[in-house]
Tab-separated table of C-alpha atoms and ligand atoms in Angstrom:
chain	number	residue	atom	x	y	z
A	5	MET	CA	38.626	-5.778	0.640
A	6	PRO	CA	36.609	-6.421	-2.957
A	7	ASP	CA	39.618	-5.783	-5.129
A	8	THR	CA	37.363	-4.181	-7.737
A	9	LEU	CA	36.866	-1.166	-5.746
A	10	ALA	CA	39.170	1.543	-6.099
A	11	THR	CA	42.889	1.037	-4.945
A	12	ASP	CA	44.840	4.315	-6.528
A	13	GLU	CA	43.477	7.711	-5.750
A	14	ALA	CA	44.626	10.604	-6.900
A	15	PRO	CA	45.152	13.798	-4.940
A	16	ILE	CA	43.323	16.568	-4.807
A	17	THR	CA	44.613	19.155	-6.441
A	18	SER	CA	40.832	21.281	-6.693
A	19	GLU	CA	37.683	20.760	-4.447
A	20	ILE	CA	35.234	18.423	-5.867
A	21	GLY	CA	31.334	18.341	-5.272
A	22	LEU	CA	28.534	16.313	-7.462
A	23	ASP	CA	26.899	19.793	-8.857
A	24	PRO	CA	27.321	19.363	-12.245
A	25	GLU	CA	29.860	21.916	-13.809
A	26	ASP	CA	27.654	22.564	-16.336
A	27	TRP	CA	24.521	23.572	-15.269
A	28	GLU	CA	23.034	24.168	-18.544
A	29	GLU	CA	23.984	21.312	-19.765
A	30	LEU	CA	22.585	19.064	-17.117
A	31	ARG	CA	19.338	21.663	-17.520
A	32	ARG	CA	19.147	20.595	-20.751
A	33	LEU	CA	18.380	16.535	-19.742
A	34	GLY	CA	16.904	17.741	-17.121
A	35	HIS	CA	14.467	19.535	-19.838
A	36	ARG	CA	14.131	16.412	-21.898
A	37	MET	CA	13.828	13.611	-18.741
A	38	LEU	CA	10.285	15.648	-18.255
A	39	ASP	CA	9.317	15.772	-22.098
A	40	ASP	CA	9.550	11.975	-21.778
A	41	ALA	CA	8.238	11.715	-18.505
A	42	PHE	CA	5.244	13.687	-19.937
A	43	ALA	CA	5.389	11.784	-23.116
A	44	TYR	CA	5.407	8.631	-21.424
A	45	LEU	CA	2.420	9.008	-19.056
A	46	GLU	CA	0.608	10.367	-21.809
A	47	ASN	CA	0.882	7.773	-23.916
A	48	VAL	CA	0.640	5.402	-21.497
A	49	ARG	CA	-2.297	3.385	-22.757
A	50	GLU	CA	-0.156	2.467	-25.866
A	51	ARG	CA	1.922	0.591	-24.446
A	52	PRO	CA	0.856	-3.331	-23.284
A	53	VAL	CA	-0.030	-3.216	-19.730
A	54	TRP	CA	3.308	-5.771	-18.744
A	55	GLN	CA	6.811	-7.160	-19.776
A	56	PRO	CA	9.125	-9.189	-18.658
A	57	VAL	CA	12.656	-7.598	-18.447
A	58	PRO	CA	13.932	-9.300	-22.147
A	59	GLU	CA	17.381	-11.979	-20.320
A	60	ALA	CA	20.248	-10.098	-22.767
A	61	VAL	CA	18.220	-6.711	-20.810
A	62	LYS	CA	19.170	-8.306	-17.165
A	63	ARG	CA	22.498	-9.060	-18.857
A	64	GLU	CA	23.479	-5.402	-20.024
A	65	LEU	CA	21.792	-4.489	-16.449
A	66	ALA	CA	24.648	-6.009	-14.705
A	67	LEU	CA	27.825	-3.875	-14.673
A	68	PRO	CA	30.659	-4.153	-12.051
A	69	LEU	CA	30.641	-1.010	-10.087
A	70	PRO	CA	31.584	1.415	-11.906
A	71	LEU	CA	34.500	3.543	-10.868
A	72	ASP	CA	34.539	5.399	-13.196
A	73	PRO	CA	31.967	8.416	-14.932
A	74	THR	CA	29.527	8.115	-17.453
A	75	SER	CA	27.721	11.056	-18.757
A	76	PRO	CA	24.865	11.588	-17.516
A	77	ASP	CA	23.613	11.631	-20.834
A	78	ALA	CA	24.678	8.670	-21.834
A	79	VAL	CA	22.879	6.927	-18.399
A	80	TYR	CA	19.645	8.441	-19.940
A	81	GLU	CA	19.526	6.523	-22.489
A	82	ASP	CA	20.558	3.216	-20.584
A	83	PHE	CA	17.746	3.995	-19.159
A	84	LYS	CA	15.022	4.676	-21.289
A	85	ARG	CA	16.625	1.458	-22.884
A	86	GLN	CA	17.213	-0.675	-20.238
A	87	VAL	CA	14.179	0.129	-16.946
A	88	LEU	CA	11.956	2.493	-18.709
A	89	PRO	CA	10.122	-0.055	-20.534
A	90	TYR	CA	8.998	-3.495	-18.238
A	91	PRO	CA	8.341	-1.576	-15.142
A	92	THR	CA	4.754	-3.532	-13.032
A	93	GLY	CA	2.288	-1.819	-15.397
A	94	ASN	CA	-0.027	-0.183	-12.120
A	95	ILE	CA	0.250	2.804	-14.563
A	96	HIS	CA	-1.685	1.550	-16.786
A	97	PRO	CA	-5.214	1.415	-17.592
A	98	ARG	CA	-6.576	-2.660	-17.252
A	99	PHE	CA	-4.261	-2.936	-14.341
A	100	TRP	CA	-5.955	-4.342	-11.431
A	101	GLY	CA	-3.424	-7.222	-9.716
A	102	TRP	CA	-2.585	-6.819	-6.414
A	103	VAL	CA	-4.106	-4.075	-4.737
A	104	MET	CA	-1.508	-1.428	-6.578
A	105	GLY	CA	-2.095	3.153	-7.035
A	106	THR	CA	-1.573	4.172	-10.104
A	107	GLY	CA	0.219	7.475	-9.153
A	108	THR	CA	-0.517	10.810	-10.309
A	109	PRO	CA	2.011	13.331	-12.830
A	110	LEU	CA	1.250	15.955	-10.838
A	111	ALA	CA	2.566	14.421	-7.512
A	112	MET	CA	5.272	12.701	-9.628
A	113	LEU	CA	7.012	16.780	-9.959
A	114	ALA	CA	6.404	17.435	-6.618
A	115	ASP	CA	8.215	14.029	-5.646
A	116	MET	CA	10.685	16.287	-7.834
A	117	LEU	CA	11.072	18.996	-5.917
A	118	ALA	CA	10.638	17.817	-2.425
A	119	SER	CA	13.778	15.316	-3.409
A	120	ALA	CA	14.625	19.408	-4.823
A	121	MET	CA	14.896	20.551	-1.119
A	122	ASN	CA	15.276	17.344	0.213
A	123	PRO	CA	14.494	18.146	3.936
A	124	HIS	CA	15.155	15.467	6.628
A	125	VAL	CA	11.663	15.369	7.718
A	126	ALA	CA	12.220	13.914	10.998
A	127	GLY	CA	10.794	17.100	12.771
A	128	TYR	CA	12.764	19.774	12.706
A	129	ASP	CA	10.865	23.211	12.569
A	130	GLN	CA	10.805	23.580	8.747
A	131	SER	CA	8.054	23.992	5.895
A	132	ALA	CA	8.147	20.088	5.473
A	133	ALA	CA	7.160	19.669	9.047
A	134	VAL	CA	4.264	22.150	8.826
A	135	VAL	CA	3.392	20.815	5.238
A	136	GLU	CA	3.489	17.506	6.468
A	137	THR	CA	1.186	18.372	9.704
A	138	GLN	CA	-1.060	20.132	7.947
A	139	VAL	CA	-1.084	16.622	5.554
A	140	LEU	CA	-1.993	14.387	8.815
A	141	SER	CA	-4.667	17.050	9.652
A	142	TRP	CA	-6.223	16.371	5.722
A	143	LEU	CA	-6.648	12.960	6.344
A	144	ALA	CA	-7.275	12.109	9.610
A	145	GLU	CA	-10.647	14.320	9.122
A	146	MET	CA	-11.129	12.839	5.657
A	147	LEU	CA	-11.519	9.385	7.740
A	148	GLY	CA	-13.907	11.692	10.424
A	149	PHE	CA	-10.549	11.211	13.412
A	150	PRO	CA	-10.063	14.612	15.240
A	151	ALA	CA	-7.330	17.101	14.243
A	152	THR	CA	-5.560	15.968	18.352
A	153	VAL	CA	-4.747	12.695	16.741
A	154	GLY	CA	-1.468	10.990	16.610
A	155	GLY	CA	-0.310	9.949	13.539
A	156	VAL	CA	3.115	9.593	10.685
A	157	LEU	CA	2.902	8.713	6.820
A	158	THR	CA	5.771	5.093	6.850
A	159	SER	CA	6.737	4.173	3.722
A	160	SER	CA	3.820	1.467	3.716
A	161	GLY	CA	0.511	0.133	5.332
A	162	THR	CA	2.584	-2.558	6.795
A	163	VAL	CA	5.149	-0.367	8.833
A	164	ALA	CA	1.634	2.016	9.640
A	165	ASN	CA	0.520	-1.817	10.618
A	166	LEU	CA	3.171	-2.018	12.479
A	167	ILE	CA	3.048	1.010	14.804
A	168	GLY	CA	-0.301	0.910	15.277
A	169	LEU	CA	0.162	-3.069	16.661
A	170	ALA	CA	3.203	-1.710	18.585
A	171	VAL	CA	0.779	0.903	20.359
A	172	ALA	CA	-0.989	-1.070	21.122
A	173	ARG	CA	0.795	-3.240	22.604
A	174	ASN	CA	2.309	-1.108	25.001
A	175	SER	CA	-0.411	0.968	26.241
A	176	LEU	CA	-2.311	-2.891	27.071
A	177	ALA	CA	0.417	-5.028	27.991
A	178	GLY	CA	-0.334	-4.230	31.700
A	179	PHE	CA	4.239	-4.217	32.497
A	180	ASP	CA	6.696	-1.769	30.408
A	181	VAL	CA	6.916	-4.058	27.287
A	182	ARG	CA	9.939	-1.054	26.576
A	183	ALA	CA	11.932	-2.063	29.264
A	184	ASP	CA	10.609	-5.406	29.894
A	185	GLY	CA	10.059	-6.100	25.782
A	186	VAL	CA	8.336	-9.583	25.930
A	187	GLN	CA	10.702	-12.542	26.762
A	188	PRO	CA	9.242	-15.011	28.873
A	189	ARG	CA	10.300	-14.181	32.533
A	190	ALA	CA	9.774	-15.423	36.612
A	191	ASP	CA	6.935	-13.648	37.575
A	192	ARG	CA	5.092	-16.220	34.432
A	193	ARG	CA	3.303	-13.070	32.579
A	194	PRO	CA	0.087	-13.428	31.091
A	195	GLU	CA	0.366	-14.497	27.058
A	196	LEU	CA	-0.386	-11.396	25.000
A	197	ILE	CA	-2.888	-12.036	22.131
A	198	VAL	CA	-4.669	-10.125	18.929
A	199	TYR	CA	-7.902	-11.672	17.147
A	200	THR	CA	-8.248	-10.541	13.526
A	201	SER	CA	-9.994	-12.619	10.990
A	202	THR	CA	-8.668	-15.574	8.582
A	203	GLU	CA	-8.810	-12.808	5.479
A	204	THR	CA	-6.510	-10.020	7.213
A	205	HIS	CA	-3.712	-9.156	5.034
A	206	SER	CA	-0.109	-10.869	6.052
A	207	TRP	CA	0.878	-7.924	6.841
A	208	VAL	CA	-0.848	-9.029	10.854
A	209	GLN	CA	1.905	-12.160	10.657
A	210	LYS	CA	4.661	-10.105	10.095
A	211	ALA	CA	3.360	-8.110	12.768
A	212	VAL	CA	2.929	-10.431	15.273
A	213	GLU	CA	5.922	-12.029	14.841
A	214	LEU	CA	8.060	-8.528	14.748
A	215	MET	CA	6.804	-7.752	17.967
A	216	GLY	CA	8.393	-10.473	19.833
A	217	LEU	CA	4.340	-11.938	20.472
A	218	GLY	CA	5.007	-14.896	17.897
A	219	HIS	CA	1.567	-16.450	16.028
A	220	ARG	CA	0.418	-18.942	17.957
A	221	SER	CA	-0.669	-15.496	20.146
A	222	LEU	CA	-2.363	-14.439	16.409
A	223	ARG	CA	-6.084	-15.445	16.483
A	224	ARG	CA	-7.564	-16.454	12.480
A	225	VAL	CA	-11.162	-16.019	13.320
A	226	ARG	CA	-12.943	-17.494	11.041
A	227	VAL	CA	-15.765	-15.583	8.481
A	228	ASP	CA	-18.984	-15.210	7.512
A	229	ALA	CA	-20.300	-15.639	3.999
A	230	ARG	CA	-19.857	-11.956	3.819
A	231	PHE	CA	-15.703	-12.138	4.815
A	232	ARG	CA	-16.392	-10.511	7.618
A	233	MET	CA	-14.901	-11.132	11.505
A	234	ASP	CA	-17.944	-13.809	12.367
A	235	LEU	CA	-18.505	-11.565	15.748
A	236	ALA	CA	-19.832	-15.266	17.918
A	237	ALA	CA	-16.206	-17.276	17.563
A	238	LEU	CA	-14.792	-13.849	17.573
A	239	ALA	CA	-16.463	-13.403	21.349
A	240	ARG	CA	-15.485	-16.917	22.190
A	241	ALA	CA	-11.952	-16.510	21.824
A	242	ILE	CA	-11.494	-14.252	23.603
A	243	ALA	CA	-13.404	-15.609	25.965
A	244	ASP	CA	-11.302	-18.928	26.245
A	245	ASP	CA	-8.229	-16.666	26.072
A	246	ARG	CA	-9.062	-15.261	29.632
A	247	ALA	CA	-10.453	-18.708	30.955
A	248	ARG	CA	-7.232	-19.875	30.536
A	249	GLY	CA	-5.275	-17.245	31.753
A	250	ALA	CA	-4.072	-15.281	29.085
A	251	ARG	CA	-4.389	-11.333	27.684
A	252	PRO	CA	-6.400	-10.343	25.343
A	253	LEU	CA	-4.967	-7.211	23.870
A	254	CYS	CA	-6.708	-6.258	20.468
A	255	VAL	CA	-8.495	-6.970	17.828
A	256	VAL	CA	-7.317	-6.001	14.070
A	257	ALA	CA	-10.075	-5.490	11.838
A	258	THR	CA	-10.211	-4.969	8.209
A	259	ALA	CA	-11.777	-1.990	5.907
A	260	GLY	CA	-11.646	-3.717	2.233
A	261	THR	CA	-9.843	-7.203	3.020
A	262	VAL	CA	-7.534	-7.212	0.356
A	263	ASN	CA	-8.545	-10.754	-0.954
A	264	THR	CA	-12.318	-9.453	-1.343
A	265	GLY	CA	-13.067	-5.842	-0.174
A	266	ALA	CA	-14.981	-7.036	2.114
A	267	VAL	CA	-15.627	-4.866	5.357
A	268	ASP	CA	-15.618	-6.640	8.990
A	269	ASP	CA	-18.297	-4.785	11.423
A	270	LEU	CA	-16.792	-1.583	12.173
A	271	PRO	CA	-19.383	-0.103	14.652
A	272	ALA	CA	-19.511	-3.898	16.342
A	273	ILE	CA	-16.198	-5.050	16.463
A	274	ALA	CA	-15.909	-1.567	18.070
A	275	ALA	CA	-18.355	-2.002	20.514
A	276	LEU	CA	-17.031	-5.330	21.850
A	277	CYS	CA	-13.544	-4.199	22.383
A	278	ARG	CA	-14.652	-0.742	24.412
A	279	GLU	CA	-16.484	-2.915	26.132
A	280	GLN	CA	-13.887	-6.071	26.634
A	281	ALA	CA	-11.174	-2.513	27.003
A	282	LEU	CA	-9.221	-4.043	24.609
A	283	TRP	CA	-7.799	-1.874	21.471
A	284	PHE	CA	-9.315	-1.191	17.999
A	285	HIS	CA	-7.017	-1.435	15.409
A	286	VAL	CA	-8.404	-1.193	12.071
A	287	ASP	CA	-6.290	-2.053	8.699
A	288	GLY	CA	-7.627	0.620	6.033
A	289	ALA	CA	-5.070	-0.229	4.074
A	290	PHE	CA	-6.866	0.873	0.946
A	291	GLY	CA	-10.729	0.523	2.423
A	292	SER	CA	-11.027	3.218	4.694
A	293	LEU	CA	-9.883	6.362	1.597
A	294	ALA	CA	-14.375	5.206	1.033
A	295	ALA	CA	-15.125	7.445	3.279
A	296	LEU	CA	-14.156	10.483	0.545
A	297	SER	CA	-16.533	9.493	-0.990
A	298	ALA	CA	-19.806	10.398	0.055
A	299	ARG	CA	-21.675	7.604	-1.764
A	300	HIS	CA	-20.033	4.936	-0.316
A	301	ARG	CA	-18.748	6.194	2.989
A	302	ASP	CA	-21.528	4.267	4.703
A	303	LEU	CA	-19.529	1.342	3.990
A	304	VAL	CA	-16.555	1.907	6.253
A	305	ARG	CA	-19.331	3.719	9.093
A	306	GLY	CA	-17.605	2.303	12.319
A	307	GLN	CA	-13.628	3.013	11.330
A	308	GLU	CA	-13.363	6.807	13.074
A	309	LEU	CA	-14.150	4.453	16.721
A	310	ALA	CA	-10.026	2.904	15.779
A	311	ASP	CA	-7.516	3.068	17.983
A	312	SER	CA	-5.822	2.960	15.549
A	313	ILE	CA	-5.631	3.228	11.278
A	314	ALA	CA	-3.256	1.836	9.048
A	315	PHE	CA	-4.144	3.186	5.966
A	316	ASP	CA	-2.063	3.708	2.068
A	317	LEU	CA	-2.747	7.315	-0.009
A	318	HIS	CA	-0.468	5.019	-2.415
A	319	LYS	CA	-3.232	2.599	-2.899
A	320	TRP	CA	-6.203	4.420	-3.251
A	321	LEU	CA	-5.194	8.316	-2.979
A	322	TYR	CA	-3.528	7.612	-6.562
A	323	MET	CA	0.142	8.432	-5.412
A	324	PRO	CA	3.320	7.329	-6.383
A	325	PHE	CA	4.601	4.961	-4.348
A	326	GLU	CA	5.342	5.232	-1.247
A	327	ALA	CA	2.693	6.583	1.535
A	328	GLY	CA	1.001	4.802	4.051
A	329	CYS	CA	-0.445	6.571	7.074
A	330	VAL	CA	-1.117	5.423	11.036
A	331	LEU	CA	-3.689	7.429	13.163
A	332	VAL	CA	-3.631	6.929	16.966
A	333	ARG	CA	-6.481	8.486	18.360
A	334	ASP	CA	-4.180	8.847	21.881
A	335	ARG	CA	-1.292	10.688	20.802
A	336	ALA	CA	0.799	10.115	23.325
A	337	ALA	CA	-0.072	6.774	23.674
A	338	HIS	CA	1.427	6.481	20.442
A	339	GLN	CA	4.989	9.231	20.929
A	340	ARG	CA	5.336	6.775	24.347
A	341	VAL	CA	5.954	3.470	21.727
A	342	PHE	CA	8.346	5.479	19.619
A	343	ALA	CA	9.757	8.674	21.615
A	344	LEU	CA	14.130	9.001	22.722
A	345	THR	CA	15.895	11.508	22.945
A	346	PRO	CA	19.317	11.092	23.299
A	347	SER	CA	22.143	13.691	23.916
A	348	TYR	CA	22.687	14.456	20.374
A	349	LEU	CA	18.828	14.571	19.479
A	350	SER	CA	17.987	17.168	22.195
A	351	PRO	CA	15.244	19.706	21.234
A	352	HIS	CA	16.905	23.578	22.393
A	353	GLY	CA	13.679	25.538	22.646
A	354	ARG	CA	14.773	28.034	19.221
A	355	GLY	CA	16.309	27.224	16.457
A	356	ILE	CA	16.090	24.514	13.723
A	357	ALA	CA	15.841	21.952	17.049
A	358	ALA	CA	13.808	24.044	19.245
A	359	ALA	CA	11.119	21.148	19.902
A	360	PRO	CA	10.947	17.707	20.412
A	361	LEU	CA	11.583	15.665	16.953
A	362	GLU	CA	7.635	14.546	16.524
A	363	PHE	CA	7.796	12.045	13.479
A	364	ALA	CA	11.271	10.362	14.501
A	365	ALA	CA	8.883	10.009	17.678
A	366	SER	CA	6.028	8.705	16.004
A	367	GLY	CA	7.134	5.849	14.821
A	368	LEU	CA	10.600	3.826	13.350
A	369	ASP	CA	12.528	6.157	11.362
A	370	LEU	CA	14.743	9.083	12.139
A	371	SER	CA	16.037	9.970	8.666
A	372	ARG	CA	12.525	10.580	6.935
A	373	GLY	CA	11.779	12.473	2.670
A	374	PHE	CA	9.602	14.595	2.226
A	375	LYS	CA	6.654	12.586	1.266
A	376	ALA	CA	3.867	14.970	2.712
A	377	LEU	CA	4.629	17.735	-0.321
A	378	LYS	CA	3.016	14.968	-3.119
A	379	LEU	CA	-0.094	14.845	-1.034
A	380	TRP	CA	0.094	18.349	0.223
A	381	PHE	CA	0.067	18.830	-3.546
A	382	SER	CA	-2.632	16.296	-4.705
A	383	ILE	CA	-5.120	17.074	-1.599
A	384	ARG	CA	-5.145	21.136	-3.152
A	385	ALA	CA	-4.778	20.127	-6.866
A	386	TYR	CA	-8.058	18.207	-6.999
A	387	GLY	CA	-9.777	19.262	-3.577
A	388	SER	CA	-11.190	15.338	-1.763
A	389	LYS	CA	-13.869	15.767	-4.029
A	390	LYS	CA	-12.847	14.535	-6.774
A	391	LEU	CA	-10.712	12.752	-5.161
A	392	GLY	CA	-14.261	10.991	-3.227
A	393	ALA	CA	-15.610	10.811	-7.032
A	394	VAL	CA	-12.975	9.194	-8.475
A	395	ILE	CA	-13.201	6.939	-6.296
A	396	ALA	CA	-16.732	6.173	-6.541
A	397	GLN	CA	-15.541	5.801	-10.019
A	398	ASN	CA	-13.624	3.358	-9.590
A	399	ILE	CA	-16.514	1.528	-7.208
A	400	ASP	CA	-19.009	2.191	-9.662
A	401	GLN	CA	-16.890	0.103	-12.670
A	402	ALA	CA	-16.070	-2.682	-10.357
A	403	ARG	CA	-19.701	-2.955	-10.439
A	404	TYR	CA	-20.528	-2.942	-13.854
A	405	LEU	CA	-17.879	-5.493	-14.484
A	406	GLU	CA	-20.352	-7.677	-12.043
A	407	ALA	CA	-22.863	-7.405	-14.412
A	408	LEU	CA	-21.042	-8.122	-16.983
A	409	ILE	CA	-19.744	-11.200	-15.443
A	410	GLU	CA	-22.528	-11.733	-14.567
A	411	SER	CA	-24.606	-11.507	-18.000
A	412	GLU	CA	-22.108	-14.022	-19.661
A	413	PRO	CA	-23.034	-17.639	-19.217
A	414	GLN	CA	-18.883	-19.245	-19.007
A	415	LEU	CA	-18.263	-16.324	-17.052
A	416	GLU	CA	-19.066	-17.017	-12.040
A	417	LEU	CA	-18.796	-14.727	-9.881
A	418	LEU	CA	-16.609	-15.791	-6.597
A	419	ALA	CA	-17.760	-13.693	-3.885
A	420	PRO	CA	-19.893	-10.646	-3.209
A	421	GLY	CA	-19.075	-7.188	-4.019
A	422	GLU	CA	-18.601	-4.199	-2.058
A	423	LEU	CA	-15.708	-2.129	-2.704
A	424	ASN	CA	-13.605	-1.462	-5.914
A	425	VAL	CA	-12.591	-5.964	-5.201
A	426	VAL	CA	-13.965	-8.002	-7.966
A	427	CYS	CA	-13.538	-12.153	-7.690
A	428	PHE	CA	-14.464	-14.125	-10.636
A	429	ARG	CA	-13.556	-16.623	-12.929
A	430	PHE	CA	-14.171	-19.342	-16.448
A	431	ASN	CA	-16.500	-21.763	-15.564
A	432	PRO	CA	-17.955	-23.460	-18.187
A	433	GLY	CA	-20.004	-26.359	-16.174
A	434	GLY	CA	-19.367	-30.344	-15.756
A	435	ARG	CA	-15.055	-29.826	-14.979
A	436	ASP	CA	-13.758	-30.762	-11.903
A	437	GLY	CA	-11.979	-27.913	-9.650
A	438	VAL	CA	-8.727	-29.355	-10.589
A	439	TRP	CA	-9.590	-28.626	-14.208
A	440	LEU	CA	-10.823	-24.869	-13.318
A	441	ASP	CA	-8.065	-24.085	-11.045
A	442	ARG	CA	-5.632	-24.783	-14.201
A	443	ILE	CA	-7.886	-23.673	-16.364
A	444	ASN	CA	-8.185	-20.082	-14.757
A	445	GLU	CA	-4.448	-19.591	-13.946
A	446	GLU	CA	-3.517	-20.470	-17.474
A	447	VAL	CA	-5.796	-17.285	-18.787
A	448	LEU	CA	-4.613	-15.126	-16.011
A	449	LEU	CA	-1.654	-15.555	-17.388
A	450	ARG	CA	-2.226	-15.125	-20.569
A	451	LEU	CA	-3.577	-12.093	-19.867
A	452	GLN	CA	-1.311	-11.323	-18.411
A	453	GLU	CA	2.392	-12.478	-20.308
A	454	THR	CA	-0.081	-10.373	-23.472
A	455	GLY	CA	0.583	-7.457	-21.516
A	456	GLU	CA	-3.590	-7.088	-22.645
A	457	ALA	CA	-4.946	-6.538	-18.821
A	458	VAL	CA	-3.238	-7.469	-15.347
A	459	PRO	CA	-5.758	-9.010	-12.690
A	460	SER	CA	-3.911	-11.193	-10.182
A	461	GLY	CA	-5.032	-14.284	-9.281
A	462	THR	CA	-5.781	-16.173	-5.250
A	463	ARG	CA	-7.865	-18.264	-3.194
A	464	ILE	CA	-11.700	-17.954	-2.638
A	465	ARG	CA	-13.069	-21.403	-0.334
A	466	ASP	CA	-10.586	-22.985	-2.154
A	467	SER	CA	-10.801	-22.568	-5.984
A	468	PHE	CA	-8.251	-20.451	-7.538
A	469	VAL	CA	-9.646	-17.230	-8.962
A	470	LEU	CA	-8.374	-14.023	-11.446
A	471	ARG	CA	-9.585	-11.228	-8.994
A	472	VAL	CA	-9.176	-7.536	-10.081
A	473	ALA	CA	-9.465	-4.780	-7.484
A	474	ILE	CA	-9.443	-1.040	-9.519
A	475	THR	CA	-7.592	0.793	-7.820
A	476	ASN	CA	-6.600	2.951	-10.921
A	477	HIS	CA	-7.766	6.305	-12.280
A	478	ARG	CA	-6.718	5.391	-15.171
A	479	SER	CA	-9.221	2.770	-16.086
A	480	ARG	CA	-12.705	3.332	-18.154
A	481	ARG	CA	-15.586	0.919	-18.574
A	482	GLU	CA	-14.208	-0.288	-22.142
A	483	ASP	CA	-11.164	-1.531	-20.948
A	484	PHE	CA	-13.459	-4.081	-18.568
A	485	CYS	CA	-15.550	-5.242	-21.393
A	486	PHE	CA	-12.040	-5.886	-22.711
A	487	LEU	CA	-10.952	-7.690	-20.029
A	488	VAL	CA	-13.630	-9.569	-20.062
A	489	GLU	CA	-13.847	-10.317	-23.868
A	490	ARG	CA	-9.812	-10.800	-23.153
A	491	VAL	CA	-10.441	-13.972	-20.732
A	492	LEU	CA	-13.238	-15.550	-22.958
A	493	HIS	CA	-11.345	-16.010	-25.415
A	494	HIS	CA	-8.263	-16.651	-24.174
A	495	ALA	CA	-10.198	-20.092	-22.021
A	496	ALA	CA	-11.958	-20.757	-24.954
A	497	ALA	CA	-8.063	-21.214	-26.476
A	498	ALA	CA	-6.839	-22.462	-23.113
A	499	THR	CA	-9.358	-25.179	-23.524
A	500	ILE	CA	-9.092	-26.706	-26.879
B	623	PLP	C1	-5.797	-5.311	3.343
B	623	PLP	C2	-3.910	-4.347	2.966
B	623	PLP	N1	-3.709	-4.979	4.966
B	623	PLP	C3	-2.851	-4.479	4.394
B	623	PLP	C4	-1.315	-4.455	2.977
B	623	PLP	C5	-0.081	-4.312	3.534
B	623	PLP	O1	-0.018	-2.943	2.338
B	623	PLP	P1	1.811	-2.156	2.181
B	623	PLP	O2	1.648	-4.240	0.664
B	623	PLP	O3	1.662	-0.789	1.581
B	623	PLP	O4	2.900	-2.987	2.971
B	623	PLP	C6	-1.752	-4.709	1.550
B	623	PLP	C7	-1.741	-4.566	0.246
B	623	PLP	O5	-2.138	-4.664	-0.689
B	623	PLP	C8	-3.140	-4.882	1.750
B	623	PLP	O6	-4.461	-4.960	0.643
């Protein structure tokens, strides 16, 4: 045992707990925290988007294991100084890096109430399970699925996608994956193949590796000029695999690719999957939610045909982390993958464990928190129309930014815009690719390090680009004007 742990332990003379001795004192601190949190969010625009954690603060944070109590007030003072000023920045109006949601003050409050109730949401006869069921049926309706689908809230899009793919594998493998696994066996089972495009997010590789399929069984189909899966190439890959005795399992399409926001031809892929008896999975991590906007719904038309779909509420529904979701059309197939009922989890027909544990049977987690509450509050308080209007605003902002870029001769767009992602770079002409990559990466880092704005970087057709993914309800048009002005400023300064 480490010698930093206590070696003495006073005999307990009266029993102890972790509730405050003085509730009034904690109540005062709690109210102060809440007021400070509101001010923090209300004034977010006044602060830099991001600043690094200073080395001195990192040293202060590296505390030895505390053995004795510190007053909550003192811990809170340290939090305000050492922790609060140094977030990733995604709550700021000018944060558009990777794909991160902004969060809302209302959902923050709902998270606090969820913690106060602290229910265990594996299922059980309790309000939290009823609320999660209700939220799942609203989410299904938003995306055009029938209320009969199976589903579960997850920690992330990665996990939601993994669950969808696991259901695909177990449903169509042609053998009992739960009993036999996917180990090579003497009876030489066919290799199971998953198809997706070269633009699909890296979760898909993690998933096939974790599911024991190995990434050699992942076919990365090339994309067309709009970064959508090339369907002729997909059909050829499936035919080739069948011809050599492998078993095509599933096509993973994307509604909103991470690099450019491209949407695969979902109706055509659905038709191909039907014809070929393949599972149709859609990764709609952020793009799926475009269905909430009446004006933009058509962009993701066809996602409602999926056998399973994964999406994140902590991206384009602006929820605080974490909240992902997977929906599976065949609820029984979904639960066949995860349901397991040892005696200590058996239902009794009555009481708290009246029925089998619905959510534990829909994913990996047994212990689960009350993520559904922030969604229940938000969907009720804003209404799906307002949420759709903010999503539409983000798409309009992306087109606005593209227009600004097109009006600047030294900037160029590198990908066609569909949803809410804009990829561009500084290109004054007459410079080679190496120079352009270097200057654009430098511009990106200067934007981030000055705390002015946070795009992220990626490579499009082998060129480094600045990538702006707008899942931010706080951004306004002037923020994009400012971005363009600062890009030109930093590019000029870095060129000298
Ligand atoms: C298209 C797409 N799929 C999957 C993911 C992974 O989602 P998560 O980060 O919630 O695991 C992302 C993340 O940005 C994404 O953009």
